[in-house]
XYZ file of C-alpha atoms in Angstrom:
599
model
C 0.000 0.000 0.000
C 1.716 3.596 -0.877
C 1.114 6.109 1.622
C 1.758 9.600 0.346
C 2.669 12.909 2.538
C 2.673 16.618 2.210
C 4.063 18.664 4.478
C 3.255 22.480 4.856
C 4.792 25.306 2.534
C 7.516 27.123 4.427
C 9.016 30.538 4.319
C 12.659 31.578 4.436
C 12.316 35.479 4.250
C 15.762 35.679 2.017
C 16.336 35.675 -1.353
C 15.981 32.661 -3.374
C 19.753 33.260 -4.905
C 20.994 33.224 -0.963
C 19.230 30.486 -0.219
C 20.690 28.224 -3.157
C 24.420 29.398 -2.172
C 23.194 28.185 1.669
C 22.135 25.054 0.033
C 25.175 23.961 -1.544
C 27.163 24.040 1.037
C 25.590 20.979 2.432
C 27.597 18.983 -0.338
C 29.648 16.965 -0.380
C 28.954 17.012 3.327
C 27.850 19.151 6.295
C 28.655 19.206 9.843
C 25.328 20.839 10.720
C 23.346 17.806 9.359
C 24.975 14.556 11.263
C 22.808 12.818 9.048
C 24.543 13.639 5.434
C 27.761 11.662 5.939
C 28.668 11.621 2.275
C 27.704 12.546 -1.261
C 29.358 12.138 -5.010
C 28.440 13.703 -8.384
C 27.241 11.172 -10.822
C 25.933 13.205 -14.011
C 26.154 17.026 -13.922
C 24.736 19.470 -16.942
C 25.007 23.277 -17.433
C 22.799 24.571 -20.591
C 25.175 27.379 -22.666
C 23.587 30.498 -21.376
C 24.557 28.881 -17.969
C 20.582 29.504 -16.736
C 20.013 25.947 -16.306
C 21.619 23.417 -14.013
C 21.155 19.720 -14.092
C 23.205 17.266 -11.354
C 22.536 13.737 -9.995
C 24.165 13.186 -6.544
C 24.542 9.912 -4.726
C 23.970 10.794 -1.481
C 25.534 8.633 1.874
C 22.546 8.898 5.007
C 22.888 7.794 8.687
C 19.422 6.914 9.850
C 18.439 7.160 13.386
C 17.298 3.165 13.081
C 17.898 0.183 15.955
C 20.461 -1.192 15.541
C 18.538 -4.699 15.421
C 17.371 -3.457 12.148
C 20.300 -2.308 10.963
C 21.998 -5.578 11.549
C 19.092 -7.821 10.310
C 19.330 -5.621 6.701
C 23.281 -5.982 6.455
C 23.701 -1.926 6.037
C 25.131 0.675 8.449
C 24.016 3.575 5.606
C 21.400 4.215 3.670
C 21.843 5.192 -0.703
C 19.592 8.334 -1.802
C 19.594 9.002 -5.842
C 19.019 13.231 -5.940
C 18.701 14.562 -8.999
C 18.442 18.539 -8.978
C 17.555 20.627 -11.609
C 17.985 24.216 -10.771
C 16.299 26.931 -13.329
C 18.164 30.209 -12.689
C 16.000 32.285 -15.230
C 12.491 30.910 -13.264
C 14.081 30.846 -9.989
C 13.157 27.696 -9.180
C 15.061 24.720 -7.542
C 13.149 21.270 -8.423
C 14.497 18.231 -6.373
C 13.858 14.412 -6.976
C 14.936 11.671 -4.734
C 14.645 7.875 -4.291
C 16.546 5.347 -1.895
C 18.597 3.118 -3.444
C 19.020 0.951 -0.544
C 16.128 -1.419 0.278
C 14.851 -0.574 -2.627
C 13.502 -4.023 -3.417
C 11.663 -4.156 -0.403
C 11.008 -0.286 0.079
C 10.348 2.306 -2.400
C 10.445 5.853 -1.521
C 9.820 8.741 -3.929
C 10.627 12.285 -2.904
C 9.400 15.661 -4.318
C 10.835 19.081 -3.090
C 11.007 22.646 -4.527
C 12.382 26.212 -3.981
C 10.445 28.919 -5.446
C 10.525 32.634 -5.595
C 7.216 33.547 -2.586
C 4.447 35.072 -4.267
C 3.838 38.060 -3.008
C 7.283 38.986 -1.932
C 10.607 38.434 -4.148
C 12.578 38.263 -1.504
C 11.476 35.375 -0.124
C 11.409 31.641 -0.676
C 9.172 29.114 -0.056
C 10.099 25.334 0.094
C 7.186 22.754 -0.510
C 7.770 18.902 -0.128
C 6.002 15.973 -0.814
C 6.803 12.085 -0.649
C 5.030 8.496 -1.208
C 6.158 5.907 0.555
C 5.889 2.143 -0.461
C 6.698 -1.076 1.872
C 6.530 -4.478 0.893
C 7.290 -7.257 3.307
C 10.542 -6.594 5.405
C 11.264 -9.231 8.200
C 8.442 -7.964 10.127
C 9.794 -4.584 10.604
C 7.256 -2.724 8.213
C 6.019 -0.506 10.990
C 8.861 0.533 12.173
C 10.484 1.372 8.607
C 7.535 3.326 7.836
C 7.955 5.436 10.979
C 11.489 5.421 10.717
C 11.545 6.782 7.050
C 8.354 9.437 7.397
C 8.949 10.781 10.559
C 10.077 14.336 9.430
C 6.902 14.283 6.870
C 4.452 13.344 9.853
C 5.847 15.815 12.520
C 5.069 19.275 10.487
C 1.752 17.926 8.975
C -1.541 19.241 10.373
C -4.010 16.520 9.871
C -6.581 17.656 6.916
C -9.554 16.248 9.340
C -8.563 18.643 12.033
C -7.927 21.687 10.634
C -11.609 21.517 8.700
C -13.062 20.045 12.105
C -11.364 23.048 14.243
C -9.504 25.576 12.928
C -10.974 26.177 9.394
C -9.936 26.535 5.606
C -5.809 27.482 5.744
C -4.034 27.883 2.704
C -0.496 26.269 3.047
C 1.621 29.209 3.942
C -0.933 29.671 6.577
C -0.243 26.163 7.983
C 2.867 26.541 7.920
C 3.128 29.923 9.882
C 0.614 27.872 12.507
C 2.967 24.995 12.504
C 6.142 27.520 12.824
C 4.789 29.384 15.722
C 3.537 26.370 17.641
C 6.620 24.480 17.668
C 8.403 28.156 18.554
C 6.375 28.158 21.737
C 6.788 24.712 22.424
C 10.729 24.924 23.091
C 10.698 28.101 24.516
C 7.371 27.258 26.912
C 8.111 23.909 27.975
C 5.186 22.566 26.443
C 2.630 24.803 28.475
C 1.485 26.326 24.938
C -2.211 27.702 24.376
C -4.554 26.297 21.728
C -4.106 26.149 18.158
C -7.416 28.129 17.727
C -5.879 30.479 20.530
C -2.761 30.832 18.226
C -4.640 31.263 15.311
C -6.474 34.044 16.117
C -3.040 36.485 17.118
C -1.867 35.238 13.088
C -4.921 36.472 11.762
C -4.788 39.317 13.752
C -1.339 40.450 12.262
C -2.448 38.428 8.657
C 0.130 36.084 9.546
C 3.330 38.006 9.871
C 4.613 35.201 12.043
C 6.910 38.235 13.959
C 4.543 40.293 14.834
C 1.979 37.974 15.835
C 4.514 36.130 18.068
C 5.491 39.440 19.886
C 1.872 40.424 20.895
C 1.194 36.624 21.714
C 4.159 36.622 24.011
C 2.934 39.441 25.958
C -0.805 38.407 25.871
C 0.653 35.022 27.683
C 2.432 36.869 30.026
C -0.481 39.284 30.857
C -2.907 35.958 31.353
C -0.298 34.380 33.681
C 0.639 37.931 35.638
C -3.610 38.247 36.316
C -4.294 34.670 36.558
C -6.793 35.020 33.511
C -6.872 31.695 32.774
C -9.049 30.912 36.316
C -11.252 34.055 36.004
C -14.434 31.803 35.469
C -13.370 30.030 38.295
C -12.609 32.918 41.239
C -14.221 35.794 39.523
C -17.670 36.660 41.111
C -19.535 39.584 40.153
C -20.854 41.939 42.326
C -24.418 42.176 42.957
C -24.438 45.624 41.870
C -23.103 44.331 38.164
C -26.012 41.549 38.246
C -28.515 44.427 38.695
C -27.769 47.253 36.401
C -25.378 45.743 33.696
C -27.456 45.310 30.883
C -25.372 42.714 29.386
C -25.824 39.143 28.877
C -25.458 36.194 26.686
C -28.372 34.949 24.427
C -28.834 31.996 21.827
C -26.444 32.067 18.920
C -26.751 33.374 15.755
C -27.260 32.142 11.902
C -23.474 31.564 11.618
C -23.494 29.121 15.263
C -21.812 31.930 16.559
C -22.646 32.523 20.317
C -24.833 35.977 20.602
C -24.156 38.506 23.719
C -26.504 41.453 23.533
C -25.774 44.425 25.317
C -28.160 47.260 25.550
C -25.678 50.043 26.426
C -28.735 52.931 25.866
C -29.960 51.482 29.131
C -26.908 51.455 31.121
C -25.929 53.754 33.784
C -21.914 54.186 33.090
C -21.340 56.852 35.647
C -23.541 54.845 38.113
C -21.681 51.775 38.066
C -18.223 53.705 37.211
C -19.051 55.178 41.075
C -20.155 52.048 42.325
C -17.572 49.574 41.330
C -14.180 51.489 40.060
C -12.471 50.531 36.418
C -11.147 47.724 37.568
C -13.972 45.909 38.767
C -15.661 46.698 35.659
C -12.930 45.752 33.332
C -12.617 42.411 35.694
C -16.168 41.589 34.581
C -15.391 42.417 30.527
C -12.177 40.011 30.557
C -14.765 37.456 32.469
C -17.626 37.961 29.227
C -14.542 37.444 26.802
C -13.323 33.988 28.694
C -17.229 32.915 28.677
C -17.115 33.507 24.742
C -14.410 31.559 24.324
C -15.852 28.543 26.250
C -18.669 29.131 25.067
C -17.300 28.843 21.383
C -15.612 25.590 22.377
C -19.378 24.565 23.110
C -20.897 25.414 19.697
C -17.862 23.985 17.772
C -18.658 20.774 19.031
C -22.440 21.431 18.622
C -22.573 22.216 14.645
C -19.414 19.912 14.205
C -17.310 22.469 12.827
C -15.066 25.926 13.923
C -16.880 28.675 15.852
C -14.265 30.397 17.158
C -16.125 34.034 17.160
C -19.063 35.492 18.680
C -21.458 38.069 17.153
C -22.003 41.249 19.707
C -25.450 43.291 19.526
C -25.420 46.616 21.117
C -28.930 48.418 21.250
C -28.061 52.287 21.548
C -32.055 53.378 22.654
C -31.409 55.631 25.425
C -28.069 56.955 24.646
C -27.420 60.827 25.334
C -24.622 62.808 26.485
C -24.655 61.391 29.801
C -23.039 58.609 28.383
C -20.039 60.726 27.414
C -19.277 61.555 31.003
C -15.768 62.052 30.848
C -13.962 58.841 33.286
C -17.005 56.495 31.957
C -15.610 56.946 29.008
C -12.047 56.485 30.157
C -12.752 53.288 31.511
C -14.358 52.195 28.116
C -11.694 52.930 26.312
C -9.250 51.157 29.050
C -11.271 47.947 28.296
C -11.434 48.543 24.566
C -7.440 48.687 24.775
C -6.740 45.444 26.816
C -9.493 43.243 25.029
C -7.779 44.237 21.652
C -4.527 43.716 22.563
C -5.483 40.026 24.376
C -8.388 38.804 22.284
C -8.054 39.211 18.714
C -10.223 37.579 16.175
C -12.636 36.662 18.996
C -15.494 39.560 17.554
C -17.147 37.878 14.249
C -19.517 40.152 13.334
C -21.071 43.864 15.847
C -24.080 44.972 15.163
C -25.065 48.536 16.048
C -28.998 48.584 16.689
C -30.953 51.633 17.054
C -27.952 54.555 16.763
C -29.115 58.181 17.719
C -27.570 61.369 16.595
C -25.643 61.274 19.541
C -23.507 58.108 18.290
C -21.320 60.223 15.932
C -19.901 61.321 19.125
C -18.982 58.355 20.968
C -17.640 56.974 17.603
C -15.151 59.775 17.140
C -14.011 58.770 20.358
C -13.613 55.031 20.416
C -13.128 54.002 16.685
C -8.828 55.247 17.046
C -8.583 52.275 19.444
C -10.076 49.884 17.572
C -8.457 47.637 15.179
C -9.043 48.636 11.632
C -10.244 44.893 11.204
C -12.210 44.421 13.747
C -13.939 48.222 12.749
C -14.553 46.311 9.532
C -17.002 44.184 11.360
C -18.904 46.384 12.570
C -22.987 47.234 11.227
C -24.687 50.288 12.053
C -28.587 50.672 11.634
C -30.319 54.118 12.725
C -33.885 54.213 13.848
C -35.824 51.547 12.689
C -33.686 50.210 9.767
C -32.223 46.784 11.230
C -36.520 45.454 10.785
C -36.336 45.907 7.093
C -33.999 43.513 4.507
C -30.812 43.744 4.973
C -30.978 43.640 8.745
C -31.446 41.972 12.094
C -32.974 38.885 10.182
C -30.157 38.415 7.978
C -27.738 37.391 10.687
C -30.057 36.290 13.912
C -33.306 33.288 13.296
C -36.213 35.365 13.600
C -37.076 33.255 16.515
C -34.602 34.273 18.896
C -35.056 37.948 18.365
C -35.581 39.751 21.409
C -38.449 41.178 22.018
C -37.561 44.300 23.050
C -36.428 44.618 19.488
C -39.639 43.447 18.380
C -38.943 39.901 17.827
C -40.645 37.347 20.420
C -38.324 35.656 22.313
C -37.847 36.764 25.828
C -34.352 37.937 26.369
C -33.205 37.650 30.180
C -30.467 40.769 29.858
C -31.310 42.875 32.888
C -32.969 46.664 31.653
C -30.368 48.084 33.352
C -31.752 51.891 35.147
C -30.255 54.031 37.743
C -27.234 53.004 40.082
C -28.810 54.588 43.586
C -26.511 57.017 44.921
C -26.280 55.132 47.883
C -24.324 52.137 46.096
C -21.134 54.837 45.223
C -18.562 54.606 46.762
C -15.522 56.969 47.465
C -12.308 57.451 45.864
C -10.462 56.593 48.444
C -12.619 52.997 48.586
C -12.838 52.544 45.113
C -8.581 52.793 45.020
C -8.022 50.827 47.466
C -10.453 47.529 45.539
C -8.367 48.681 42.766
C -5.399 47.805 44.471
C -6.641 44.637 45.845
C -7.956 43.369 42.390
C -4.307 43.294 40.600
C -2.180 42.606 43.405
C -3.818 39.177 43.823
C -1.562 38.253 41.552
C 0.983 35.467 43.007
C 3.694 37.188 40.040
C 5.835 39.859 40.606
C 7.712 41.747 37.619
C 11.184 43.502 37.541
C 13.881 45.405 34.966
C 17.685 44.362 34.342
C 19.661 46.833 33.278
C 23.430 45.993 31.903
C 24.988 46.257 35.373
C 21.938 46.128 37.781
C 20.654 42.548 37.935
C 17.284 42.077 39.794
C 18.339 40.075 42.824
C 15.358 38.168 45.256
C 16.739 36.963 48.489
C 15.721 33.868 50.404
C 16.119 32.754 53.618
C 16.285 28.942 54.564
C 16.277 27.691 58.096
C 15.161 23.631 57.520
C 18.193 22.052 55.360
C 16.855 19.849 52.499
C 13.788 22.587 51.984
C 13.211 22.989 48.348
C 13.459 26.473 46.534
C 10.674 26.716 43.519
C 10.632 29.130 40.398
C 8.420 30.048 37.558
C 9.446 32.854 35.566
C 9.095 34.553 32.004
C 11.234 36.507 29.684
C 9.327 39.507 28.759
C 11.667 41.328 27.162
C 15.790 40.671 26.325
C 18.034 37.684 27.492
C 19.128 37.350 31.170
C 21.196 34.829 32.727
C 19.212 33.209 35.780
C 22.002 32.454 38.808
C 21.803 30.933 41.929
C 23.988 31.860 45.151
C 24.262 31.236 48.542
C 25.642 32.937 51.717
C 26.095 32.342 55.644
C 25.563 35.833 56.090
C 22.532 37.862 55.542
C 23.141 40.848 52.758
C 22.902 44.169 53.458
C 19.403 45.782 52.797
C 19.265 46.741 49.095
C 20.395 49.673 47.974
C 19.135 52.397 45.386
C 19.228 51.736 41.605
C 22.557 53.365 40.532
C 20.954 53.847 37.332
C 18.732 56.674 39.139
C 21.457 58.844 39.139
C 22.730 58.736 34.994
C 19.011 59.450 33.949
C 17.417 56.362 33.681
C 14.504 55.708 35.892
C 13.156 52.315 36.788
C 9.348 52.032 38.301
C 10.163 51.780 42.359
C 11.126 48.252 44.227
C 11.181 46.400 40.231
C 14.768 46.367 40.448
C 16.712 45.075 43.523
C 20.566 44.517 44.156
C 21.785 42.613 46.987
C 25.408 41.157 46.229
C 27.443 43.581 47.757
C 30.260 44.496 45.209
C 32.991 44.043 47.878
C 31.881 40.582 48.034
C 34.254 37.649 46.581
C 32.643 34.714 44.987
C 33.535 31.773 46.836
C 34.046 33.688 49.855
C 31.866 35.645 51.194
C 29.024 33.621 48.562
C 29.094 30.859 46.380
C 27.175 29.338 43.351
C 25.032 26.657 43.936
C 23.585 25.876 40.275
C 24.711 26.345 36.922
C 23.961 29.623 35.110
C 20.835 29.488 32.911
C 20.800 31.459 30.085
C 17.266 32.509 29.049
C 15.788 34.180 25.799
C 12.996 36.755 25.145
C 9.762 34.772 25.483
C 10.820 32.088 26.938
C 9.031 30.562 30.229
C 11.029 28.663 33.051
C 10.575 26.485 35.720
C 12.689 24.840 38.274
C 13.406 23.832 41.503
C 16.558 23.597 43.971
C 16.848 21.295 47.243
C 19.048 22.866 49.763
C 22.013 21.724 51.225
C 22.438 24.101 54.091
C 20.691 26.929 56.058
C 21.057 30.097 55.268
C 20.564 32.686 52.844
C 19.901 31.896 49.037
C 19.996 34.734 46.197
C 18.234 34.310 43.156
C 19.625 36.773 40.735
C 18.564 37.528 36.980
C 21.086 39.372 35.057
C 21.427 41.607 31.532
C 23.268 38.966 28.974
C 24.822 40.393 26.322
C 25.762 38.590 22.723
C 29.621 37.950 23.089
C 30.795 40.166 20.554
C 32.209 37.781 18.029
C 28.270 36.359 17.706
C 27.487 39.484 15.265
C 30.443 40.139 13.582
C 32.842 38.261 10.864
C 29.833 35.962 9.617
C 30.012 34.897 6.313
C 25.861 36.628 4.654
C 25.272 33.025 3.671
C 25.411 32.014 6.835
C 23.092 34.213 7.783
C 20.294 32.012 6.961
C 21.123 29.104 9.273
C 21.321 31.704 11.981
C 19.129 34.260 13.494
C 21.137 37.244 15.261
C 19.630 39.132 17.984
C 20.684 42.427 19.560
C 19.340 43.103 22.638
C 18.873 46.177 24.369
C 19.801 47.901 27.558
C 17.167 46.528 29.338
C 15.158 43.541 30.125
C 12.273 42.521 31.953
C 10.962 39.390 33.891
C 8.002 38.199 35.569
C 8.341 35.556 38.422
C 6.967 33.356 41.581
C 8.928 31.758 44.238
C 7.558 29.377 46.652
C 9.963 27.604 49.327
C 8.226 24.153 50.142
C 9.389 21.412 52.862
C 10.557 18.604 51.092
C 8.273 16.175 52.162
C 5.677 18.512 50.688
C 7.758 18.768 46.722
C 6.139 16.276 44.573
């Protein structure tokens, strides 16, 4: 039986000319693929213009087999025919390959190609494709076949579950998926979101796999920071917000799409602005947005394919220019800016019921902080216009219109009215719940400078108690040290940086290592140095040996210098370069547990 595989397009963003000189230096050999022992010219063509390029290669392998196998077969390498026929006028690189060894008993047929990308000629894209064919081999067919198509099977997204969850991709948009993904898996030991999670910050930045990583990474760190991820679980709304809110979730729409309804005409903004602060209110926003995404979880699974949107209506009747009351709108556009920046792609479709000439207003406001996408999403009806065609019916079953919009299904969103007076609350109250709400975080953040590591001190009385980390790279690369001393440091002192201009937010930065103090004197190291890189998220632990006081330091790593200078440009293609700045950030938690208690 031939089993055939295709994995997904990817994208080197350098020129297809650079990328054939990088290729070429993998033959005869190359040290930075083990694999390719050996390789020999067997036929080799060049048309008279010199635009066309025709070589066969025998090429020498070292599988990663058992050695069982190997031993059974009589072979310690395995024989690859390549022919390559490279078209410098088309810009085009068209590879064919077949084993030679086993070849009675297995056939395999390669297909690859370099071509110029589309929609940028800078670029290249690489496709490959293979079939695989095994007849009867001792017994060992399985393994072969996983042996020989392991590559193939790793980077393929299986067609079933991209229709079933994610949704048409074209291959380059696979591939970016695929790319990112197995980014975050090395650098986030495994503890990676969702593919649909993923997907959304690509489509957010039309998959410009740079710039949707960088506001990923910080969306991650935000969730972790606030604990977003159990916000459904400890977040409970204040009575206040169950009363006049006049927001709630109702029935889905033609799409599948789950349906909240908010009927903002009808809300008191100041009222509950005075009542319950911007936090709390912002609280209960992130806790609608982590209910849409369950509850588009739900419906995928209900109408057996990808929901991964909701559809938002907003009913305007009532709105006037109380509603333009200067800190309500503040705190609106506060919560416009987070839920963009953490929960792209999530809005399918907002429709805008019942506008009044007051809207203009609020619209000049709001519509700079929104995404020009999501704005395209986005249907406005004045007066009466969403009853006629063209409107409410089009996107909502006439059945689960509400009926204060005429329709006859009774919606349960409260009516909202009046916050009394004797709800508000001062400023002085409603700063210290602010307060409260994000310092119930268990994460703590800091800066680095180059020459001020951020330096946590902890003090161990029980030997054989067991120090715990978890930490993130925000920004830069820091090396992550561990020390310990008999004697208790002195109490920190200021940030020297204070004093050349450079101004770090109070208690983020903290020294403690006196520098009169000699390593292996006065301190010592008691694990290896860690080097860590932007993005990356790390966990550990240390058991202690002795009592005492432990430092756990971060500090500003710079690229030796020889790591960005004298590189051949062809090189550059194997190897990504980063120059970091003068300053980097982390976000951590440290726990000290007995050691009876560290599972």
């Amino acid at each position: 039986m031939v089993q055939k595989y295709q994995s997904p397009v990817r994208v080197y963003k350098h020129p297809f000319e650079l990328v054939m000189a990088a290729y070429e230096r993998r033959f005869p050999t190359c040290h930075l693929i083990p694999m390719f022992v050996d390789s020999d010219v067997i036929i080799e063509e060049t048309s008279e213009d010199r635009s066309f390029h025709k070589i066969e290669r025998r090429c020498k392998l070292d599988v990663d087999a058992p050695r069982l196998l190997k031993r059974i077969a009589g072979v310690d390498y395995v024989y690859f025919i390549q022919k390559n026929s490279l078209n410098h006028r088309e810009r085009t690189l068209h590879i064919e390959s077949h084993n030679e060894t086993f070849s009675n008993r297995v056939i395999i047929h390669e297909l690859c190609c370099y071509s110029v990308h589309p929609e940028n000629e800078e670029w290249t894209c690489f496709e490959q494709s293979a079939s695989l064919d095994i007849k009867s081999f001792f017994g060992f067919e399985s393994t072969v076949e996983k042996i020989a198509m392991k590559q193939y099977a790793s980077n393929k997204l299986d067609a079933d579950y991209i229709k079933r969850y994610l949704g048409d991709l074209t291959p380059l948009q696979e591939s970016c998926l695929i790319r990112l993904r197995h980014w975050l898996q090395e650098t986030h030991k495994g503890k990676i979101p969702k593919d649909e999670h993923i997907l959304r910050f690509l489509r957010a930045r039309d998959f410009n796999i740079d710039k949707a990583r960088e506001i990923l990474c910080q969306s991650l760190t935000w969730r972790k920071q606030h604990q977003v991820d159990y916000l459904l679980d400890t977040w409970s709304s204040p009575q206040v917000l169950h009363d006049y809110y006049t927001g709630g979730w109702h029935h889905h729409d033609k799409d599948g799409r789950p349906l909240y309804i908010l009927r903002l005409g009808h809300m008191d903004t100041k009222g509950l602005v005075r009542a319950l602060g911007e936090e709390s209110l912002l609280r209960h926003v992130l806790s609608i947005n982590e209910e849409g995404l369950r509850r588009c979880e739900e419906n995928t699974k209900v109408f057996v394919r990808p929901i991964s949107c909701w559809t938002c209506l907003v009913d305007l009747e009532g709105l006037n220019m109380r509603h333009l009351w200067r800190p309500g709108v503040k705190a609106l556009l506060r919560i416009i800016e987070v839920v963009e920046a953490n929960y792209p792609e999530t809005l399918g479709r907002l429709l805008i019921l019942r506008a009044p000439r007051v809207f203009p207003v609020l619209w000049t406001l709001v519509s700079p902080f929104i995404d020009e996408n999501t704005r395209k999403k986005f249907l406005i009806y004045a007066g009466n216009d969403y009853q006629g065609p063209g409107g409410l019916v089009d996107y909502i079953d006439k059945e689960i219109i509400p009926d204060f919009l005429g329709g006859e299904c009774m919606c349960e969103v409260p009516e909202g009215g009046l916050v009394p007076k004797s709800l508000y609350r001062t400023a002085e109250e409603l700063e210290n719940d602010e307060i409260r709400l994000w310092t119930e975080t268990i994460y703590q953040s800091a800066s680095i400078f180059k020459g001020a590591p951020h330096e946590l001190l902890i003090e161990i009385i029980d030997a054989s108690s067991v120090i715990t980390w978890d930490f993130d790279v925000c920004k830069g690369d820091v090396i992550f040290n561990i020390y310990h001393s008999k004697r208790a440091p002195q109490p920190p002192r200021k940030d020297p940086l204070a004093t050349h201009g450079i101004t770090s937010p109070a208690g983020n930065n903290v020294q403690l290592i006196d520098k009169s103090w000699l390593l292996g004197q006065d301190y010592s190291m008691v694990e290896s140095p860690l080097t860590c890189k932007e993005g990356e998220s790390v966990q550990g632990s240390h058991v202690t040996r002795w009592p005492g006081f432990y430092i756990l330091q971060w500090k500003f790593h710079s690229m030796p210098a020889c790591a960005t200078t004298n590189l051949p440009r062809v090189d550059d293609v194997l190897a990504t370069l980063q120059v970091s700045s003068h300053k980097c950030k982390v976000m951590y938690y440290t726990e000290v547990l007995g050691s009876e208690d560290f599972r």
